[in-house]
């Protein structure tokens, strides 16, 4: 859209500008951070929210979906947050540490910071970082840049978050859950930086609990995985809500490091889970998985860009989607291989299962290769339940509904089990069964 021609703003965009004027004086930030906020909101004024004429948002038009935008979530009420946490069912009985963000800001009193310190993990309030002289460094994401509309919204309104750092060589004995708690209505905008030091290992769980009402959640996660380090991150985006869930991940991998991620979506009316993975050191590996279930008129978007910028790296992307009703699924994946990134090994697969005639799936896998000594491939499939397999199960006395459940569970479990986090597998498969029981 031509920047010289003013656009006609939607009601939601006008609401966002009003939100900014109301909130900006109370948002944390140094002079440079505040300048970044101003530039971000100016971008929204100039270009509007992401829409279908922006190629990356062709199938998930946020501008059309967002009809209005209310205020940011208010002050933290620790007692209410504890109540929400007590009732939350995220990763069941899994033994884990917890870091809590309540209404968009870090809640130290609800977090296991002392226990984590003994494991070699430090947690810092992002609000303190943003107000420091060099606070703008945590808002710098060169691969997405300020041009991505969702990241620009996050930059303008980020309320807080945390910086988690695992010291070199530390192996955290239990998973660490970063749980976002909504204990009152209102939008939550957070940014979280996770630094895994050289030779360190961390298992990260990310979840969202409580009710934001009509307020969106916009969360950015920045993973910095150093040389010889390992990070496994499981993101749980579940629970019925009419509000948008906008999640962005940027990840940088050092030499001989490993990253594994799983994005699990079931419930929100509009979800976009976008990931940007950048190889910066040789002989590293990234495995990115996605499991999506959507029904009714829901839209679920899994978007992924993997940049192979150095030689001798390997990536695997494996996404599974099940759609019912009039739901729409989106998978946009791209593997970029730079000219000097020889010996790259990249494979991408997306598969969708449509349970109704009205469901739609948009698959858009891409390869952009400038090197000549590589192994790269992509594939995409969409279809309905195999009638032969269904007949086979029914012929053995299994009722039709149960037979369909078994087939869908087997379809999705392939990605869950290949992800390889055995102690979260059972809980995720239970969520699949619960979703199928309602569809």
Short mmCIF file of C-alpha atoms in Angstrom, two decimals:
data_model
loop_
_atom_site.label_atom_id
_atom_site.label_comp_id
_atom_site.label_asym_id
_atom_site.label_seq_id
_atom_site.Cartn_x
_atom_site.Cartn_y
_atom_site.Cartn_z
CA UNK A 1 0.00 0.00 0.00
CA UNK A 2 1.42 3.42 -0.95
CA UNK A 3 2.62 5.14 2.22
CA UNK A 4 1.89 8.58 0.69
CA UNK A 5 -1.83 7.86 0.51
CA UNK A 6 -3.47 7.86 3.95
CA UNK A 7 -5.45 4.73 4.63
CA UNK A 8 -8.87 4.67 6.17
CA UNK A 9 -8.43 3.19 9.61
CA UNK A 10 -10.75 0.54 10.95
CA UNK A 11 -12.46 0.82 14.32
CA UNK A 12 -9.92 -1.57 15.82
CA UNK A 13 -6.99 0.50 14.53
CA UNK A 14 -8.53 3.68 15.94
CA UNK A 15 -9.01 1.88 19.24
CA UNK A 16 -5.35 0.86 19.22
CA UNK A 17 -4.23 4.45 18.71
CA UNK A 18 -6.43 5.52 21.63
CA UNK A 19 -5.01 2.66 23.71
CA UNK A 20 -1.50 3.86 22.97
CA UNK A 21 -2.18 7.46 23.95
CA UNK A 22 -3.74 6.28 27.20
CA UNK A 23 -1.07 3.75 28.11
CA UNK A 24 2.23 5.11 26.78
CA UNK A 25 3.20 7.18 29.82
CA UNK A 26 2.84 4.14 32.08
CA UNK A 27 4.66 1.62 29.91
CA UNK A 28 8.25 0.80 30.94
CA UNK A 29 11.07 2.06 28.76
CA UNK A 30 14.16 4.20 28.35
CA UNK A 31 14.30 7.07 25.87
CA UNK A 32 15.45 4.70 23.12
CA UNK A 33 12.74 2.16 23.95
CA UNK A 34 10.08 4.85 23.84
CA UNK A 35 11.39 5.94 20.45
CA UNK A 36 10.97 2.36 19.21
CA UNK A 37 7.41 2.36 20.55
CA UNK A 38 6.64 5.57 18.67
CA UNK A 39 8.09 4.15 15.45
CA UNK A 40 6.05 0.97 15.84
CA UNK A 41 2.73 2.76 16.36
CA UNK A 42 3.59 5.05 13.43
CA UNK A 43 3.99 1.96 11.27
CA UNK A 44 0.50 0.79 12.25
CA UNK A 45 -0.87 4.24 11.42
CA UNK A 46 0.85 4.12 8.05
CA UNK A 47 0.15 0.52 7.01
CA UNK A 48 -2.72 -0.58 9.23
CA UNK A 49 -2.98 -4.00 10.79
CA UNK A 50 -1.73 -7.00 8.75
CA UNK A 51 -4.23 -7.86 6.01
CA UNK A 52 -4.70 -10.21 3.07
CA UNK A 53 -2.79 -7.98 0.64
CA UNK A 54 0.33 -8.56 2.71
CA UNK A 55 1.60 -11.87 1.35
CA UNK A 56 2.51 -13.29 4.76
CA UNK A 57 -1.04 -12.62 5.98
CA UNK A 58 -2.94 -13.58 2.84
CA UNK A 59 -4.75 -16.42 4.60
CA UNK A 60 -4.98 -14.89 8.09
CA UNK A 61 -6.30 -11.36 7.76
CA UNK A 62 -5.96 -9.81 11.22
CA UNK A 63 -7.35 -6.49 10.03
CA UNK A 64 -10.61 -8.14 8.96
CA UNK A 65 -10.87 -10.23 12.13
CA UNK A 66 -10.19 -7.57 14.76
CA UNK A 67 -13.36 -5.48 15.04
CA UNK A 68 -12.34 -3.50 18.12
CA UNK A 69 -9.46 -3.23 20.58
CA UNK A 70 -9.93 -2.55 24.28
CA UNK A 71 -7.42 -1.39 26.89
CA UNK A 72 -4.40 -3.26 28.19
CA UNK A 73 -4.87 -5.48 31.23
CA UNK A 74 -4.77 -3.60 34.51
CA UNK A 75 -2.66 -3.91 37.64
CA UNK A 76 -1.69 -7.30 39.02
CA UNK A 77 -3.76 -8.81 41.80
CA UNK A 78 -1.54 -11.56 43.25
CA UNK A 79 -4.39 -13.25 45.16
CA UNK A 80 -6.54 -13.47 42.05
CA UNK A 81 -3.60 -14.72 40.02
CA UNK A 82 -2.98 -17.48 42.58
CA UNK A 83 -6.62 -18.50 42.26
CA UNK A 84 -6.37 -18.71 38.47
CA UNK A 85 -3.15 -20.70 38.73
CA UNK A 86 -4.68 -23.13 41.20
CA UNK A 87 -7.52 -23.89 38.81
CA UNK A 88 -5.34 -24.06 35.70
CA UNK A 89 -4.80 -27.35 33.90
CA UNK A 90 -1.78 -26.84 31.70
CA UNK A 91 0.69 -29.70 31.94
CA UNK A 92 -1.24 -31.77 34.51
CA UNK A 93 0.94 -33.32 37.21
CA UNK A 94 4.26 -32.85 35.46
CA UNK A 95 6.93 -31.90 38.00
CA UNK A 96 8.24 -28.49 36.90
CA UNK A 97 9.38 -25.04 37.93
CA UNK A 98 7.12 -22.09 37.19
CA UNK A 99 7.72 -18.53 36.10
CA UNK A 100 4.55 -16.46 36.16
CA UNK A 101 3.54 -13.43 34.14
CA UNK A 102 0.37 -11.95 35.58
CA UNK A 103 -1.62 -9.53 33.43
CA UNK A 104 1.40 -9.14 31.20
CA UNK A 105 4.05 -8.43 33.83
CA UNK A 106 6.53 -10.62 35.70
CA UNK A 107 5.23 -11.82 39.09
CA UNK A 108 8.32 -12.74 41.13
CA UNK A 109 6.25 -13.67 44.20
CA UNK A 110 4.48 -16.39 42.22
CA UNK A 111 7.62 -17.74 40.52
CA UNK A 112 10.19 -20.36 41.55
CA UNK A 113 13.13 -18.00 41.14
CA UNK A 114 15.05 -19.15 44.25
CA UNK A 115 14.90 -22.81 43.22
CA UNK A 116 15.91 -21.91 39.68
CA UNK A 117 18.89 -19.92 40.93
CA UNK A 118 20.26 -23.11 42.49
CA UNK A 119 20.03 -24.70 39.03
CA UNK A 120 22.07 -21.95 37.44
CA UNK A 121 19.11 -20.01 36.07
CA UNK A 122 18.55 -16.30 36.59
CA UNK A 123 15.27 -14.53 35.88
CA UNK A 124 15.08 -10.77 35.36
CA UNK A 125 11.99 -8.60 35.08
CA UNK A 126 11.80 -7.26 31.53
CA UNK A 127 10.38 -4.02 32.89
CA UNK A 128 13.71 -3.37 34.62
CA UNK A 129 15.61 -4.20 31.44
CA UNK A 130 13.49 -1.88 29.30
CA UNK A 131 14.10 1.07 31.62
CA UNK A 132 17.88 0.56 31.54
CA UNK A 133 20.00 2.68 29.20
CA UNK A 134 20.54 -0.25 26.81
CA UNK A 135 17.00 -1.60 27.17
CA UNK A 136 16.31 -1.30 23.44
CA UNK A 137 18.54 -4.36 22.81
CA UNK A 138 15.73 -6.74 23.84
CA UNK A 139 13.42 -5.19 21.23
CA UNK A 140 15.82 -5.88 18.37
CA UNK A 141 14.81 -8.78 16.12
CA UNK A 142 16.72 -8.52 12.86
CA UNK A 143 15.03 -11.48 11.14
CA UNK A 144 11.46 -10.31 11.64
CA UNK A 145 12.32 -6.65 11.95
CA UNK A 146 9.84 -3.95 12.81
CA UNK A 147 8.03 -4.49 9.52
CA UNK A 148 6.02 -7.50 10.75
CA UNK A 149 2.68 -6.10 11.89
CA UNK A 150 2.28 -8.36 14.93
CA UNK A 151 5.83 -7.63 16.12
CA UNK A 152 5.20 -3.90 15.63
CA UNK A 153 2.08 -4.15 17.81
CA UNK A 154 4.11 -5.96 20.42
CA UNK A 155 6.85 -3.32 20.37
CA UNK A 156 4.35 -0.50 20.78
CA UNK A 157 2.45 -2.01 23.70
CA UNK A 158 4.81 -4.43 25.46
CA UNK A 159 3.96 -4.26 29.14
CA UNK A 160 6.65 -6.56 30.47
CA UNK A 161 7.93 -10.09 30.49
CA UNK A 162 11.14 -11.67 31.63
CA UNK A 163 14.69 -12.54 30.63
CA UNK A 164 15.71 -16.10 31.55
CA UNK A 165 19.39 -17.01 31.36
CA UNK A 166 20.83 -20.50 31.85
CA UNK A 167 24.51 -20.35 32.72
CA UNK A 168 27.09 -22.19 30.64
CA UNK A 169 27.11 -25.95 31.22
CA UNK A 170 23.97 -26.03 33.39
CA UNK A 171 21.43 -28.79 32.84
CA UNK A 172 18.15 -27.76 34.47
CA UNK A 173 16.77 -30.86 36.19
CA UNK A 174 13.08 -30.09 35.62
CA UNK A 175 11.13 -28.34 32.87
CA UNK A 176 10.47 -24.62 33.35
CA UNK A 177 6.91 -23.47 32.65
CA UNK A 178 6.41 -19.87 31.62
CA UNK A 179 2.73 -19.35 32.34
CA UNK A 180 0.81 -16.23 31.30
CA UNK A 181 -2.01 -15.60 33.77
CA UNK A 182 -4.98 -13.39 32.94
CA UNK A 183 -6.75 -12.45 36.15
CA UNK A 184 -8.82 -9.65 34.61
CA UNK A 185 -10.07 -8.68 31.16
CA UNK A 186 -7.79 -6.74 28.86
CA UNK A 187 -5.06 -7.27 26.30
CA UNK A 188 -1.74 -8.78 27.36
CA UNK A 189 1.42 -7.83 25.48
CA UNK A 190 4.65 -9.48 26.60
CA UNK A 191 8.15 -10.19 25.40
CA UNK A 192 10.39 -12.90 26.79
CA UNK A 193 14.03 -13.63 26.11
CA UNK A 194 15.45 -17.09 26.81
CA UNK A 195 19.24 -17.46 26.73
CA UNK A 196 20.68 -20.99 26.95
CA UNK A 197 24.41 -20.76 27.64
CA UNK A 198 27.18 -22.81 26.06
CA UNK A 199 26.70 -26.52 26.68
CA UNK A 200 23.53 -25.91 28.73
CA UNK A 201 20.22 -27.75 28.47
CA UNK A 202 16.71 -26.41 29.10
CA UNK A 203 13.21 -27.74 28.63
CA UNK A 204 10.72 -24.87 28.36
CA UNK A 205 6.93 -25.05 28.63
CA UNK A 206 4.76 -22.09 27.60
CA UNK A 207 1.10 -21.75 28.54
CA UNK A 208 -1.74 -19.21 28.78
CA UNK A 209 -4.46 -19.41 31.43
CA UNK A 210 -7.35 -17.25 32.58
CA UNK A 211 -9.67 -15.05 30.55
CA UNK A 212 -8.64 -11.85 28.77
CA UNK A 213 -12.21 -11.18 27.69
CA UNK A 214 -12.06 -9.53 24.27
CA UNK A 215 -8.42 -8.59 24.77
CA UNK A 216 -5.81 -10.17 22.55
CA UNK A 217 -2.62 -11.86 23.73
CA UNK A 218 0.46 -10.77 21.81
CA UNK A 219 3.60 -12.52 23.04
CA UNK A 220 7.08 -12.56 21.52
CA UNK A 221 9.64 -15.19 22.55
CA UNK A 222 13.30 -14.74 21.70
CA UNK A 223 15.44 -17.90 21.96
CA UNK A 224 19.22 -17.56 21.98
CA UNK A 225 20.75 -21.06 21.92
CA UNK A 226 24.53 -20.90 22.34
CA UNK A 227 27.15 -23.33 21.03
CA UNK A 228 26.58 -26.97 22.10
CA UNK A 229 23.35 -26.01 23.91
CA UNK A 230 19.96 -27.75 23.77
CA UNK A 231 16.52 -26.14 24.06
CA UNK A 232 13.18 -27.99 23.84
CA UNK A 233 10.15 -25.66 23.94
CA UNK A 234 6.50 -26.79 24.12
CA UNK A 235 3.85 -24.11 23.52
CA UNK A 236 0.27 -24.79 24.60
CA UNK A 237 -2.35 -22.50 22.99
CA UNK A 238 -5.65 -23.94 24.20
CA UNK A 239 -8.96 -22.88 25.72
CA UNK A 240 -12.02 -21.41 24.10
CA UNK A 241 -11.75 -17.69 23.48
CA UNK A 242 -13.07 -15.25 20.88
CA UNK A 243 -9.99 -13.05 21.28
CA UNK A 244 -6.91 -13.27 19.07
CA UNK A 245 -3.83 -15.18 20.15
CA UNK A 246 -0.74 -13.80 18.40
CA UNK A 247 2.53 -15.59 19.18
CA UNK A 248 5.94 -14.91 17.62
CA UNK A 249 9.20 -16.81 18.11
CA UNK A 250 12.64 -15.75 16.95
CA UNK A 251 15.45 -18.26 17.47
CA UNK A 252 19.17 -18.14 16.85
CA UNK A 253 21.28 -21.30 17.00
CA UNK A 254 24.99 -21.35 17.66
CA UNK A 255 27.39 -24.07 16.52
CA UNK A 256 26.57 -27.71 17.26
CA UNK A 257 23.37 -26.72 19.09
CA UNK A 258 19.88 -28.22 19.03
CA UNK A 259 16.43 -26.67 19.06
CA UNK A 260 13.14 -28.58 19.24
CA UNK A 261 9.77 -26.84 19.39
CA UNK A 262 6.13 -27.93 19.37
CA UNK A 263 3.24 -25.52 18.92
CA UNK A 264 -0.07 -27.08 20.06
CA UNK A 265 -3.24 -25.16 19.09
CA UNK A 266 -6.80 -26.03 20.13
CA UNK A 267 -9.59 -23.60 20.99
CA UNK A 268 -8.95 -19.91 20.18
CA UNK A 269 -11.09 -18.24 17.55
CA UNK A 270 -8.05 -16.69 15.81
CA UNK A 271 -4.51 -17.94 16.33
CA UNK A 272 -1.29 -17.08 14.58
CA UNK A 273 1.81 -18.90 15.79
CA UNK A 274 4.75 -17.65 13.74
CA UNK A 275 8.36 -18.80 14.08
CA UNK A 276 11.63 -17.51 12.64
CA UNK A 277 14.65 -19.80 13.04
CA UNK A 278 18.15 -18.63 12.13
CA UNK A 279 21.23 -20.86 11.99
CA UNK A 280 24.31 -18.81 12.95
CA UNK A 281 26.73 -21.66 13.76
CA UNK A 282 27.61 -24.81 11.84
CA UNK A 283 26.56 -28.40 12.58
CA UNK A 284 23.35 -27.44 14.36
CA UNK A 285 19.88 -28.94 14.15
CA UNK A 286 16.36 -27.57 14.45
CA UNK A 287 13.23 -29.70 14.66
CA UNK A 288 9.98 -27.75 14.52
CA UNK A 289 6.63 -29.47 15.05
CA UNK A 290 3.06 -28.26 15.03
CA UNK A 291 -0.27 -29.80 16.05
CA UNK A 292 -3.45 -27.88 15.23
CA UNK A 293 -7.13 -28.62 15.92
CA UNK A 294 -9.80 -26.14 14.88
CA UNK A 295 -13.58 -26.30 14.62
CA UNK A 296 -16.56 -24.01 14.19
CA UNK A 297 -15.42 -20.88 12.37
CA UNK A 298 -11.97 -20.81 13.97
CA UNK A 299 -8.79 -19.88 12.13
CA UNK A 300 -5.42 -21.36 13.10
CA UNK A 301 -2.23 -20.26 11.36
CA UNK A 302 1.18 -21.91 11.78
CA UNK A 303 3.81 -19.87 9.95
CA UNK A 304 7.50 -20.77 9.83
CA UNK A 305 10.66 -19.42 8.20
CA UNK A 306 13.96 -21.27 8.62
CA UNK A 307 17.13 -19.49 7.46
CA UNK A 308 20.09 -21.74 6.75
CA UNK A 309 22.78 -19.04 6.72
CA UNK A 310 25.77 -21.32 7.45
CA UNK A 311 26.90 -24.74 6.14
CA UNK A 312 26.37 -28.20 7.62
CA UNK A 313 23.05 -27.64 9.40
CA UNK A 314 19.89 -29.74 9.48
CA UNK A 315 16.24 -28.80 9.89
CA UNK A 316 13.04 -30.82 10.08
CA UNK A 317 9.56 -29.28 10.03
CA UNK A 318 6.54 -31.52 10.60
CA UNK A 319 3.02 -30.11 11.05
CA UNK A 320 -0.32 -31.86 11.49
CA UNK A 321 -3.75 -30.17 11.27
CA UNK A 322 -7.29 -31.44 11.92
CA UNK A 323 -10.24 -29.24 10.93
CA UNK A 324 -13.96 -29.56 11.57
CA UNK A 325 -17.02 -27.40 10.92
CA UNK A 326 -16.16 -24.30 8.87
CA UNK A 327 -12.69 -23.95 10.36
CA UNK A 328 -9.74 -22.72 8.34
CA UNK A 329 -6.21 -23.94 8.78
CA UNK A 330 -3.10 -22.20 7.46
CA UNK A 331 0.41 -23.52 7.10
CA UNK A 332 3.06 -21.24 5.61
CA UNK A 333 6.58 -22.64 5.73
CA UNK A 334 9.74 -21.59 4.00
CA UNK A 335 13.29 -22.91 4.08
CA UNK A 336 15.89 -20.39 2.91
CA UNK A 337 19.35 -21.68 2.00
CA UNK A 338 22.05 -19.04 1.52
CA UNK A 339 24.62 -19.35 -1.28
CA UNK A 340 27.43 -20.36 1.07
CA UNK A 341 25.28 -22.71 3.21
CA UNK A 342 26.53 -25.89 1.54
CA UNK A 343 25.69 -29.34 2.94
CA UNK A 344 22.33 -28.09 4.22
CA UNK A 345 19.78 -30.80 4.97
CA UNK A 346 16.21 -29.49 5.21
CA UNK A 347 12.86 -31.26 5.02
CA UNK A 348 9.36 -29.86 5.50
CA UNK A 349 6.04 -31.70 5.63
CA UNK A 350 2.53 -30.46 6.39
CA UNK A 351 -0.51 -32.76 6.51
CA UNK A 352 -4.15 -31.88 7.08
CA UNK A 353 -7.19 -33.99 7.88
CA UNK A 354 -10.59 -32.46 7.09
CA UNK A 355 -13.51 -33.82 9.12
CA UNK A 356 -16.20 -31.82 7.29
CA UNK A 357 -17.01 -30.66 3.77
CA UNK A 358 -16.87 -27.00 4.81
CA UNK A 359 -13.40 -27.00 6.41
CA UNK A 360 -10.55 -25.42 4.42
CA UNK A 361 -6.79 -25.83 4.57
CA UNK A 362 -4.24 -23.52 2.96
CA UNK A 363 -0.84 -25.22 2.62
CA UNK A 364 2.04 -23.11 1.38
CA UNK A 365 5.43 -24.85 1.75
CA UNK A 366 8.35 -23.17 -0.02
CA UNK A 367 12.06 -23.69 -0.68
CA UNK A 368 14.40 -20.86 -1.64
CA UNK A 369 17.82 -22.35 -2.38
CA UNK A 370 20.96 -20.54 -3.55
CA UNK A 371 23.47 -23.32 -2.75
CA UNK A 372 24.09 -26.33 -4.98
CA UNK A 373 25.27 -29.04 -2.54
CA UNK A 374 22.14 -29.49 -0.43
CA UNK A 375 19.41 -31.99 0.41
CA UNK A 376 16.07 -30.20 0.63
CA UNK A 377 12.47 -31.31 0.18
CA UNK A 378 8.95 -30.28 1.05
CA UNK A 379 5.52 -31.86 0.85
CA UNK A 380 1.90 -31.12 1.64
CA UNK A 381 -1.25 -33.25 1.81
CA UNK A 382 -4.90 -32.61 2.63
CA UNK A 383 -7.65 -35.18 2.77
CA UNK A 384 -10.40 -36.88 4.71
CA UNK A 385 -10.44 -39.96 6.92
CA UNK A 386 -9.46 -43.09 5.00
CA UNK A 387 -12.69 -45.05 4.55
CA UNK A 388 -10.79 -48.33 4.22
CA UNK A 389 -9.11 -47.83 7.60
CA UNK A 390 -12.43 -46.83 9.13
CA UNK A 391 -14.11 -49.95 7.73
CA UNK A 392 -11.24 -52.11 9.04
CA UNK A 393 -11.78 -50.82 12.60
CA UNK A 394 -15.58 -51.05 12.43
CA UNK A 395 -15.35 -54.61 11.11
CA UNK A 396 -13.62 -55.48 14.35
CA UNK A 397 -16.48 -54.26 16.48
CA UNK A 398 -15.29 -50.72 17.20
CA UNK A 399 -18.12 -48.13 17.09
CA UNK A 400 -17.82 -45.52 14.35
CA UNK A 401 -17.21 -42.53 16.66
CA UNK A 402 -14.53 -44.38 18.58
CA UNK A 403 -12.93 -45.61 15.37
CA UNK A 404 -12.73 -42.04 14.03
CA UNK A 405 -11.22 -40.89 17.32
CA UNK A 406 -8.55 -43.57 17.10
CA UNK A 407 -7.66 -42.61 13.54
CA UNK A 408 -7.46 -38.89 14.25
CA UNK A 409 -5.47 -39.49 17.43
CA UNK A 410 -3.02 -41.67 15.51
CA UNK A 411 -2.72 -38.98 12.84
CA UNK A 412 -1.86 -36.20 15.32
CA UNK A 413 0.18 -38.38 17.66
CA UNK A 414 2.76 -38.94 14.95
CA UNK A 415 3.97 -35.36 15.37
CA UNK A 416 3.57 -35.34 19.17
CA UNK A 417 5.58 -38.52 19.63
CA UNK A 418 8.25 -37.59 17.10
CA UNK A 419 8.77 -34.37 19.08
CA UNK A 420 10.18 -36.69 21.72
CA UNK A 421 9.21 -35.12 25.06
CA UNK A 422 7.74 -38.28 26.57
CA UNK A 423 6.47 -36.73 29.81
CA UNK A 424 4.29 -34.19 27.94
CA UNK A 425 3.05 -36.64 25.30
CA UNK A 426 0.35 -38.23 27.45
CA UNK A 427 -1.12 -34.87 28.46
CA UNK A 428 -1.20 -33.59 24.89
CA UNK A 429 -2.85 -36.75 23.61
CA UNK A 430 -5.47 -36.41 26.35
CA UNK A 431 -6.21 -32.92 25.05
CA UNK A 432 -6.65 -34.36 21.56
CA UNK A 433 -9.22 -36.84 22.91
CA UNK A 434 -11.08 -34.06 24.76
CA UNK A 435 -11.23 -31.92 21.63
CA UNK A 436 -12.49 -34.82 19.54
CA UNK A 437 -15.18 -35.56 22.13
CA UNK A 438 -16.61 -32.11 21.42
CA UNK A 439 -16.41 -32.45 17.62
#
